[in-house]
XYZ file of C-alpha atoms in Angstrom:
567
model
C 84.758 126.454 75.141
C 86.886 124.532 72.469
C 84.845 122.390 70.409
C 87.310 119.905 70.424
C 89.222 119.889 73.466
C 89.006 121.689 77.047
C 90.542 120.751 80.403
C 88.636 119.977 83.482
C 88.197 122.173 85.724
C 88.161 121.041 88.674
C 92.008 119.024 88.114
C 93.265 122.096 86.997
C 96.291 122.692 89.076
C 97.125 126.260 88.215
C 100.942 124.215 87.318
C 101.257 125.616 83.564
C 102.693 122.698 82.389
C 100.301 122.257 79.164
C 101.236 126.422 78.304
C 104.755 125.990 78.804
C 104.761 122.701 76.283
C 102.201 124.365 74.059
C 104.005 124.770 70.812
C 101.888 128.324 69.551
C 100.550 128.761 73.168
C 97.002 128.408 72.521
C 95.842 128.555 76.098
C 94.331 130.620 77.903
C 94.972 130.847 81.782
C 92.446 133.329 83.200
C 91.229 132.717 87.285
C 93.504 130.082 87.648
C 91.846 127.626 84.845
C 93.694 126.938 81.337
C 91.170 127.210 78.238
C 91.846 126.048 74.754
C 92.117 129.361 72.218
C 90.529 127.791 69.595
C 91.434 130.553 66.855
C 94.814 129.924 67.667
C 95.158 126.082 68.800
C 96.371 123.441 66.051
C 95.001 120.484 68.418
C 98.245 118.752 68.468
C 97.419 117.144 72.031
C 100.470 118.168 73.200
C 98.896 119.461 76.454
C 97.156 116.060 77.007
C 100.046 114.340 77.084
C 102.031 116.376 79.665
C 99.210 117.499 82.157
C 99.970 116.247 85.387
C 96.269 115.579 86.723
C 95.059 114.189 83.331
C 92.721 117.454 83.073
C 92.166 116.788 79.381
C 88.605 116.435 78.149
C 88.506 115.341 74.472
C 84.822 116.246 73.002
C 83.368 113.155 71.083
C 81.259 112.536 68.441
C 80.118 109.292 70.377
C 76.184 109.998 70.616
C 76.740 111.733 67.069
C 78.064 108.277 65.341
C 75.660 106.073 67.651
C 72.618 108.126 65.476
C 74.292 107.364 62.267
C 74.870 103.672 63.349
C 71.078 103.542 64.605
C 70.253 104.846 61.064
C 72.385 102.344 58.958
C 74.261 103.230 56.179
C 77.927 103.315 57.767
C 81.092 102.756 56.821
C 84.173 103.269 59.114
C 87.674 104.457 57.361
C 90.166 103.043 60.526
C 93.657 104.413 60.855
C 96.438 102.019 60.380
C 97.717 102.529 63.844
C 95.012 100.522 64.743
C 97.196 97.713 65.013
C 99.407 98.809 67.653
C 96.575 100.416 69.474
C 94.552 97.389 69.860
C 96.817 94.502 69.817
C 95.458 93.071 66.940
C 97.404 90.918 64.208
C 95.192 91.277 61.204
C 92.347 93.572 60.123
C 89.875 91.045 59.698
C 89.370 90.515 63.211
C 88.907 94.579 63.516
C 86.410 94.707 60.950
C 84.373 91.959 62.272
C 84.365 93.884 65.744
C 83.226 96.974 63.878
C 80.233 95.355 62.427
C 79.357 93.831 65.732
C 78.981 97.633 66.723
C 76.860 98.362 63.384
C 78.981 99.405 60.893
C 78.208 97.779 57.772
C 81.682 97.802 56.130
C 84.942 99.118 57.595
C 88.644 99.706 55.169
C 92.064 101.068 56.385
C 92.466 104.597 55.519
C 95.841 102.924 54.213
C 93.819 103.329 51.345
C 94.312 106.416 51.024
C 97.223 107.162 51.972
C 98.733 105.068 49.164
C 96.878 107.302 47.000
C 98.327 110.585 48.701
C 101.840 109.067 48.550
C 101.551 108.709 44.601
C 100.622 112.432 44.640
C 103.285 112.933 46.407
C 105.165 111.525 43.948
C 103.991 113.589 41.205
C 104.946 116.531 42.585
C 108.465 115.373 43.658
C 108.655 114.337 39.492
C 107.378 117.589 38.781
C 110.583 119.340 39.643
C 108.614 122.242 40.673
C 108.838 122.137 44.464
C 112.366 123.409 45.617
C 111.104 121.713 49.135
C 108.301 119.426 49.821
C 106.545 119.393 53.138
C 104.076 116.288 53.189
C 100.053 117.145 54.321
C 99.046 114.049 55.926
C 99.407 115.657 60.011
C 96.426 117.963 59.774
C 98.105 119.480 62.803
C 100.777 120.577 61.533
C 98.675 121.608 58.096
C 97.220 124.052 60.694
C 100.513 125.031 62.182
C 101.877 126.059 59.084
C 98.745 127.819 58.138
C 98.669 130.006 60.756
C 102.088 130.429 61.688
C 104.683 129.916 59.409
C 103.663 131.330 56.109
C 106.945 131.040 53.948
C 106.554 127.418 54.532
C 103.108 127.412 53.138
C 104.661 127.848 49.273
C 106.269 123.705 50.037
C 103.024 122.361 51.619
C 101.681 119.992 49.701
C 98.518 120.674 47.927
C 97.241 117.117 48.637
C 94.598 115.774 51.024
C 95.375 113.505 53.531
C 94.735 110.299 53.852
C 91.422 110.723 55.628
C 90.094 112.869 53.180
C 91.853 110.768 50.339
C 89.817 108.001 51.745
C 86.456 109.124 52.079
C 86.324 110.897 48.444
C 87.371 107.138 47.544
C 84.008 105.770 49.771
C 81.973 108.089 48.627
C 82.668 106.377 44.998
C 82.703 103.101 46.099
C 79.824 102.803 48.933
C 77.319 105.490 47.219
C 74.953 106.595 50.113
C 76.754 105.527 53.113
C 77.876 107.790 55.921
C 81.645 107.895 56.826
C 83.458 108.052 59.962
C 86.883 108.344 60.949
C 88.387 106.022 63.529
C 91.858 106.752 64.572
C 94.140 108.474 67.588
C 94.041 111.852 66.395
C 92.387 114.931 67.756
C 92.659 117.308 64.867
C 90.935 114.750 63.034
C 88.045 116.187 64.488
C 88.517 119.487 63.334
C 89.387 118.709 59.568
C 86.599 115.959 59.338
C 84.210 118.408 60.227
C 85.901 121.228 57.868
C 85.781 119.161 54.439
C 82.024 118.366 54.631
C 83.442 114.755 53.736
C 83.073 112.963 56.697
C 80.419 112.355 59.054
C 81.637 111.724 62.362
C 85.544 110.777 63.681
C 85.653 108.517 66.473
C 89.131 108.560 68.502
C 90.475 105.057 69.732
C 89.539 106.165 73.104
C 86.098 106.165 72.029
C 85.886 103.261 70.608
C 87.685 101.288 73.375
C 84.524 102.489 75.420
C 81.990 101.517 72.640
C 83.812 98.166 72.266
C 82.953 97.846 75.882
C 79.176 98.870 76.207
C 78.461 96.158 73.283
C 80.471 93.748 74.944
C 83.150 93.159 71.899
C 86.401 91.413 73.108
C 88.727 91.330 69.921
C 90.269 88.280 71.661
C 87.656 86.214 71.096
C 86.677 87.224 67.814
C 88.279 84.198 65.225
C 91.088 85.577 63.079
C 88.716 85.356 58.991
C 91.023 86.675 56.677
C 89.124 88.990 53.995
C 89.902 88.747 50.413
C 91.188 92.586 50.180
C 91.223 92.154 46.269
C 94.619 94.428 45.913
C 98.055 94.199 45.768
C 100.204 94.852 49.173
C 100.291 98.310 50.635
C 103.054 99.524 51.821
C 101.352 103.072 53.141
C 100.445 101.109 56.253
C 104.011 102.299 57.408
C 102.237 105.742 57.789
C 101.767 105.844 61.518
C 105.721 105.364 62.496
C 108.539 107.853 62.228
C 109.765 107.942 58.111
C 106.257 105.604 57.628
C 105.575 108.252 54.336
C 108.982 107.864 53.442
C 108.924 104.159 53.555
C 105.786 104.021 51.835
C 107.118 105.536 48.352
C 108.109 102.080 46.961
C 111.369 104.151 44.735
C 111.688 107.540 46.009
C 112.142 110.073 43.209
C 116.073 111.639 42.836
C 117.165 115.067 43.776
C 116.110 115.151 47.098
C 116.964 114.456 50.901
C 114.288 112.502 52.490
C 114.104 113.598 56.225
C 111.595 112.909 59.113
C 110.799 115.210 62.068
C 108.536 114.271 64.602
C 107.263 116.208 67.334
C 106.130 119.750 67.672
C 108.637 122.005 68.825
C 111.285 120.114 66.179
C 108.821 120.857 63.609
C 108.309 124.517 64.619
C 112.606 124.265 64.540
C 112.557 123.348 60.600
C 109.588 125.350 59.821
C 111.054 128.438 61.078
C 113.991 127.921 58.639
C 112.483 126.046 55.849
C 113.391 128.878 53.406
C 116.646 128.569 54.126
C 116.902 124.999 52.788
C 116.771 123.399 49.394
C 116.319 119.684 47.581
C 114.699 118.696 50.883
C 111.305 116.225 51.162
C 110.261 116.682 54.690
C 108.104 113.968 56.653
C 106.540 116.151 59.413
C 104.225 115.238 62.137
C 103.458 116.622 65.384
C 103.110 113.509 67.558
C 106.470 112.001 68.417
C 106.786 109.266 67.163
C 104.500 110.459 64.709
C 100.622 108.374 65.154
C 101.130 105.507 66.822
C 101.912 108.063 69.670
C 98.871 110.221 68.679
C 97.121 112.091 71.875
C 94.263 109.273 71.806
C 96.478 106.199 71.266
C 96.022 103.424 73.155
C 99.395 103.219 74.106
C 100.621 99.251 74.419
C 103.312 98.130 77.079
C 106.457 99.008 76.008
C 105.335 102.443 74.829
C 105.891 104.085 71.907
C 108.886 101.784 70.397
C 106.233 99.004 70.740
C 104.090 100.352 69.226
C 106.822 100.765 65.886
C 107.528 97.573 66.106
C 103.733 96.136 65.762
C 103.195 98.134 62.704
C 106.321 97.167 61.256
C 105.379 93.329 61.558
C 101.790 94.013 60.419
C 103.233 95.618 57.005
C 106.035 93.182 56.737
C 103.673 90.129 57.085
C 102.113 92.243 54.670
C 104.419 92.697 52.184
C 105.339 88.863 51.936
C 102.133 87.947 51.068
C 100.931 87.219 47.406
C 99.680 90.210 45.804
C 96.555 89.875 43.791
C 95.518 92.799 41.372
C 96.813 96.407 42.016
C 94.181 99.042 43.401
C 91.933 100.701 41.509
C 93.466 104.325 40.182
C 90.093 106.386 41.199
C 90.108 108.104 37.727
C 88.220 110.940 38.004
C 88.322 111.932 41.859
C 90.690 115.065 42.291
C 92.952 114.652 45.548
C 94.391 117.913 45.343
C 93.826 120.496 48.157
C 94.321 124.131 48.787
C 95.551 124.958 52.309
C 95.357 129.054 52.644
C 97.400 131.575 55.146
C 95.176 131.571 58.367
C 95.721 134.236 61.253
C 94.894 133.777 64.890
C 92.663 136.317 66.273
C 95.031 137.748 68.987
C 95.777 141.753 67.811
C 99.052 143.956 67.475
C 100.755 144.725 70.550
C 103.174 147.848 70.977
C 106.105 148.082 72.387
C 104.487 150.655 74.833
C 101.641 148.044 75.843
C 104.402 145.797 76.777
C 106.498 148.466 78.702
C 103.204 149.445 80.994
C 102.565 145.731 81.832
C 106.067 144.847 82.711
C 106.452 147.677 85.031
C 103.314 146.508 86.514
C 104.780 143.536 87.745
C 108.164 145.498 89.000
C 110.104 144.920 85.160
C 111.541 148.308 85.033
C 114.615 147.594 82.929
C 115.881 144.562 81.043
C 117.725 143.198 83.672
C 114.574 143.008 85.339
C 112.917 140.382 82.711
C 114.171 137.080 84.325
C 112.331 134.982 81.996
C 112.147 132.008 83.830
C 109.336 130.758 81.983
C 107.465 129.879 85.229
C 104.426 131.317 83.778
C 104.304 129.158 80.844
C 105.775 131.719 78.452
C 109.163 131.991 77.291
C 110.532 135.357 78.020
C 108.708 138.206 80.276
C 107.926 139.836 77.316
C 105.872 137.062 75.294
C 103.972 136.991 78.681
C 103.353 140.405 78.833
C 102.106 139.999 74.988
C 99.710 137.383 76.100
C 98.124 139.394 79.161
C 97.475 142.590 76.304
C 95.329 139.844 74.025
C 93.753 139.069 77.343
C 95.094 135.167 77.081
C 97.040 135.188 80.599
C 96.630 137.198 83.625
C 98.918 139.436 85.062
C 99.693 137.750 88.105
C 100.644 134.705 86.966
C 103.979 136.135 87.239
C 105.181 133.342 90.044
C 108.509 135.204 90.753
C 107.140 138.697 90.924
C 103.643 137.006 93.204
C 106.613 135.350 94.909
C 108.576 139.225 95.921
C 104.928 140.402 96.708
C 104.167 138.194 99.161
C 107.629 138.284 100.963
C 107.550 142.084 100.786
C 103.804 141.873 102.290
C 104.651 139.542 104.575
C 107.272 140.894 106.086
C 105.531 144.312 106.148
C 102.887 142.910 108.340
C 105.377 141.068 110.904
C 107.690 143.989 110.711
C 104.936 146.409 111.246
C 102.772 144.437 113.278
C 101.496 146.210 116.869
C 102.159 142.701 118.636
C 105.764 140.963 118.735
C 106.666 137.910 116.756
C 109.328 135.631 117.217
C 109.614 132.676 114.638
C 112.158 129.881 115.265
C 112.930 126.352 113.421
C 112.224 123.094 115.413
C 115.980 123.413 116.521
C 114.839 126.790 118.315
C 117.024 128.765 116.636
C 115.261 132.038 115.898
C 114.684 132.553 112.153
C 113.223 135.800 112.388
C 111.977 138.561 114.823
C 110.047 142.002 114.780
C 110.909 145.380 116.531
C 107.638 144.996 118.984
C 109.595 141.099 120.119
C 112.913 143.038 120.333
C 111.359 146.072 122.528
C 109.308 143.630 124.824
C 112.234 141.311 125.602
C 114.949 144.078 125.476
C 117.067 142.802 122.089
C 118.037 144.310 119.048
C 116.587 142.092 115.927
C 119.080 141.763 113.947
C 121.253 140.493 116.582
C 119.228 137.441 117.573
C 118.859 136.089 113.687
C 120.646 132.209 113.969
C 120.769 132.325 117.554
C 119.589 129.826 119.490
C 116.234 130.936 122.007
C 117.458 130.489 125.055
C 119.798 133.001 124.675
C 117.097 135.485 124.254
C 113.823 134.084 126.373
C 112.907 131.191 128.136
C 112.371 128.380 125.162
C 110.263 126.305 127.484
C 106.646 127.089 125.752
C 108.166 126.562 122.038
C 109.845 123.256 123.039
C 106.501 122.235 124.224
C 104.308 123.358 121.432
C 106.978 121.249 118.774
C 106.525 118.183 120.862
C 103.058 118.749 121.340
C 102.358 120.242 117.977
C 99.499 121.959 119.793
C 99.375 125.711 120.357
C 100.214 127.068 124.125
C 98.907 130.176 125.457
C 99.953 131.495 128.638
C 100.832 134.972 130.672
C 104.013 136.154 132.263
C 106.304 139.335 132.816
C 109.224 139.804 131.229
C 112.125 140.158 133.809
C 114.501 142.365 131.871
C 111.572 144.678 130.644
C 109.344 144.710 133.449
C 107.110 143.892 130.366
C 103.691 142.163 130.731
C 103.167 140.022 128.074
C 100.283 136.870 126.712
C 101.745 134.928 124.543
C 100.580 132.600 121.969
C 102.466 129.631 120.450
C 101.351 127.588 117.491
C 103.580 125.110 115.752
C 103.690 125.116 111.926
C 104.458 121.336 110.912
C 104.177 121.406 107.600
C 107.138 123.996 107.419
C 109.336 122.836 111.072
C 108.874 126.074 112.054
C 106.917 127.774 115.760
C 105.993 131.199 116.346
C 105.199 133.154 119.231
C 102.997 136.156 119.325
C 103.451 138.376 122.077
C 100.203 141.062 122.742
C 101.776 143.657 125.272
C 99.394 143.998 128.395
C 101.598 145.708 130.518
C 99.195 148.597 130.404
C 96.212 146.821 131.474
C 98.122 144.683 134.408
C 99.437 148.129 135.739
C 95.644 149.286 135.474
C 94.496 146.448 137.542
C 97.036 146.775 140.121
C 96.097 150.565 140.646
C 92.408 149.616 140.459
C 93.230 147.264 143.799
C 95.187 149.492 145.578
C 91.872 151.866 144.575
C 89.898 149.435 145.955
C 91.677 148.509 148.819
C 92.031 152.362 149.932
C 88.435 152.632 149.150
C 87.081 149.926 151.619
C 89.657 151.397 154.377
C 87.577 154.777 154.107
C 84.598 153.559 153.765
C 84.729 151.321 157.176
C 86.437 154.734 159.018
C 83.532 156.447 157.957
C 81.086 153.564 158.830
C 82.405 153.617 162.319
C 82.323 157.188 162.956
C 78.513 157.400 161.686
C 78.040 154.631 163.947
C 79.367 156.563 167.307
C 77.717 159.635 166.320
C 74.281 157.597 165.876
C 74.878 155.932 169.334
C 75.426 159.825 171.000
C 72.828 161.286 169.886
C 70.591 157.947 170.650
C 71.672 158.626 174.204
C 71.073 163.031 173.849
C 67.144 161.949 172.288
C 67.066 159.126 174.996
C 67.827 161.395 178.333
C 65.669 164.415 176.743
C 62.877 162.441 176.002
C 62.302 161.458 179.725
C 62.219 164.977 181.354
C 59.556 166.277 178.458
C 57.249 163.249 179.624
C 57.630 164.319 183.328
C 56.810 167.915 182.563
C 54.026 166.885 180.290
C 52.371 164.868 182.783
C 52.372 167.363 185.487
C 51.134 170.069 183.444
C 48.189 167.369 182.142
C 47.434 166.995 186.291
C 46.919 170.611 186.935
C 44.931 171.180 183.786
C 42.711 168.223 185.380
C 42.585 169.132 188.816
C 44.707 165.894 189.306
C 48.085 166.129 190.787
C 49.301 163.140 188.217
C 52.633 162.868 190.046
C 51.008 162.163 193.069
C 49.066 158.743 191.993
């Protein structure tokens, strides 16, 4: 899990959307849930922004800054685009809200950033930079870093204005913890990097803290601080050409350009050697800060947003200046920013052969590169599943042939028949067990209406019912015996019918009656002839019996001297 940044999982939509906008494709989409690479992400929030179910979950250093707050000691450094973020007119009002939280002094980190833009300066003088890429978007710092190396010879080897600030608190509040509070995610990353900064609070965050304490900048009265400096025009920093409005004369020789947004800057990084005399503004949010991933984005969206800064620095500007700021002898602003590589590994071009042909890319032709999956082209895809970042099958138009093919494998091949028809009855599709049961050839019936082919009556029901029917009945043409189930799809206006041939079992029956029948016929014949034979030989026992007894009496009469027949 990203330290920084993760999506939900449970709104996680399998949809792609934050890998197909992902500018170096730093996520991983393994069992249908995206995951933040973190060797390879740059944390421009560019995913946040475009993720349909607002999946994003932005780690924060919320119970991290409540400790420091608990412990005193804490000063907040507060990104100029606080203005347009909080609807605010003056600073004063945000710095008493930040000491209602605990803080126990708060500056603009416009502080700083007039200090980077005279280093800036310095170099341009220098005549030593054939190019100069400014270092303030630690974002793009990262994006450079890791993948656009001949651009990292025109970064500038300057901190940014966070850091820039918080080498300037730690001379001027001795002792006191520092946190960042701005609408920034990589902020996160390069606070805790330098060792400089203690905690970095995103204007999300704080919007939620302001809450919990009860703080309602609207009823805080408007107290004007005596700054003790001159006007800063470095509070343009947050807008589109803010760095280059900053410089108050821009030195000569070169073409001062802005680019804004993430894939335009990976468009003029790509061919920054190709360019010359060029100072280049470059920041990954469009818009540049004011439309920064944790913004608190005003009505009227970004262009509102411009348009509040612009008034804060102009109301700025016209005020009296007092003394200039302090020149920070003695602090070094400079900043090396090395070549970084991700962590994914070589892949060869037979790798990326074996797992195109396992989704059916046998040829070129065969590489549609609809960028379904996220990627751009089949191949980058294929790239991704041999680093073990994507999974095979998130191949949507090859999963898409797969389950067509196996579909109509098992309706084709299926040992019952199937009709299918739209809620017009006309028959979209049919197997070879429907065809043999009703007598029809499939590929004759395709488009034509049912009744044509069968008696519709069951489907018609089942659409206006939407319930499923089930019912028995032979097939006249066939002689066929079939049951039939229909069930109505709604979803897709389609009904099908599945046919289970029982001809077999009704012919069964029908010879197990006549069985039966023929059975109880013989058995009664055989009944009745028992019954005559018992009755005849009743009568033979019957007739017999009577002319023993006589004998046996007349034979007891002489043995006793009795003549037994004569009594």
């Amino acid at each position: 899990m990203s330290r920084y940044l993760d999506f939900k999982k449970a709104q996680c939509k399998d949809c792609y959307k934050c890998l197909r906008e992902c500018p170096v494709k730093a996520i991983d989409v393994k069992e249908h849930q995206a995951k933040i690479i973190d060797d390879r992400c740059i944390l421009c929030g560019r995913c946040t922004h475009v993720c349909p179910q607002n999946a994003k979950k932005v780690h924060s250093d919320r119970d991290r800054v409540a400790a420091l707050l608990q412990a005193g000691d804490c000063v907040a450094s507060v990104a100029p685009s606080f203005i347009s973020s909080f609807g605010v007119e003056d600073f004063s009002v945000f710095k008493l809200a930040l000491g209602k939280l605990g803080f126990r002094d708060a500056e603009e980190t416009a502080v700083g950033a007039k200090v980077v833009v005279g280093e800036y300066r310095k170099l341009l003088e220098s005549g030593k930079y054939p190019n100069l890429i400014t270092s303030s978007c630690p974002a793009v710092n990262r994006m450079i870093q890791l993948y656009y190396p001949k651009a990292l010879p025109f970064l500038a080897p300057v901190d940014s204005p966070m850091l820039a600030h918080a080498k300037i608190l730690k001379q001027t509040h001795p002792g006191q913890k520092i946190v960042f509070i701005g609408p920034c995610i990589a902020k996160k990353q390069e606070a805790d990097e330098s060792g400089l900064v203690d905690g970095a609070l995103t204007f999300e965050d704080l919007k939620e803290m302001f809450a919990e304490k009860g703080v309602h900048l609207d009823e805080i009265v408007n107290v004007r601080f005596a700054e003790g400096g001159e006007s800063n025009r470095a509070r343009f920093f947050p807008i589109s050409r803010g760095i280059i409005k900053s410089f108050d004369k821009m030195p000569e020789g070169y073409e001062y350009v802005a680019v804004d947004g993430v894939k335009r800057c990976a468009d003029v990084l790509g061919g920054i050697d190709k360019i010359k005399g060029v100072f280049l503004e470059i920041n990954a949010c469009e818009y540049a800060c004011v439309n920064g991933p944790c913004s608190l984005t005003p009505e009227g969206g970004a262009l509102s947003a411009n348009a509040a800064i612009r008034r804060y620095v102009a109301k700025d500007l016209a005020a009296p200046s007092s003394k200039p700021l302090p020149s920070y002898e003695g602090i070094d602003f400079h900043r090396a920013y090395p070549r970084m590589r991700p962590g994914s590994f070589i892949v060869t071009e037979r790798d990326i052969r074996e797992i195109l042909a396992k989704t059916g890319k046998m040829k070129p032709e065969d590489e549609l590169n609809c960028g379904a999956c996220g990627y751009n082209t089949c191949r980058e895809k294929a790239w991704a599943v041999a680093n073990g970042y994507a999974d095979i099958d998130i191949c949507l138009p090859y999963m898409r042939e797969r389950a067509e093919s196996m579909s109509y494998e098992i309706i084709h091949n299926s040992p019952n028949g199937i009709v299918v028809a739209d809620n017009d009855l006309k028959i979209i599709d049919a197997n070879r067990k429907a065809g043999e049961l009703f007598g029809f050839e499939t590929e004759e019936v395709i488009g034509k209406p049912m009744i044509d082919v069968m008696d519709p009556t069951e489907f018609l029901l089942a659409v206006e019912s939407d319930k499923s029917r089930t019912m028995q009945f032979e097939i006249a043409k066939t002689g066929k015996h079939v049951d039939m189930t229909v069930l109505p799809l709604k979803g897709h206006k389609v009904v099908f019918g599945v046919l289970k041939d029982i001809t077999a079992s009704v012919d069964y029956n029908e010879k197990l009656d006549a069985m039966r029948i023929e059975t109880l016929e013989t058995t009664d014949a055989v009944i009745k002839k028992q019954m005559r034979v018992a009755q005849e030989i009743a009568s033979l026992l019957g007739e017999t019996t009577a002319e023993t007894k006589v004998a046996l009496l007349k034979l007891k009469g002489v043995l006793s001297g009795k003549d037994e027949g004569r009594e």
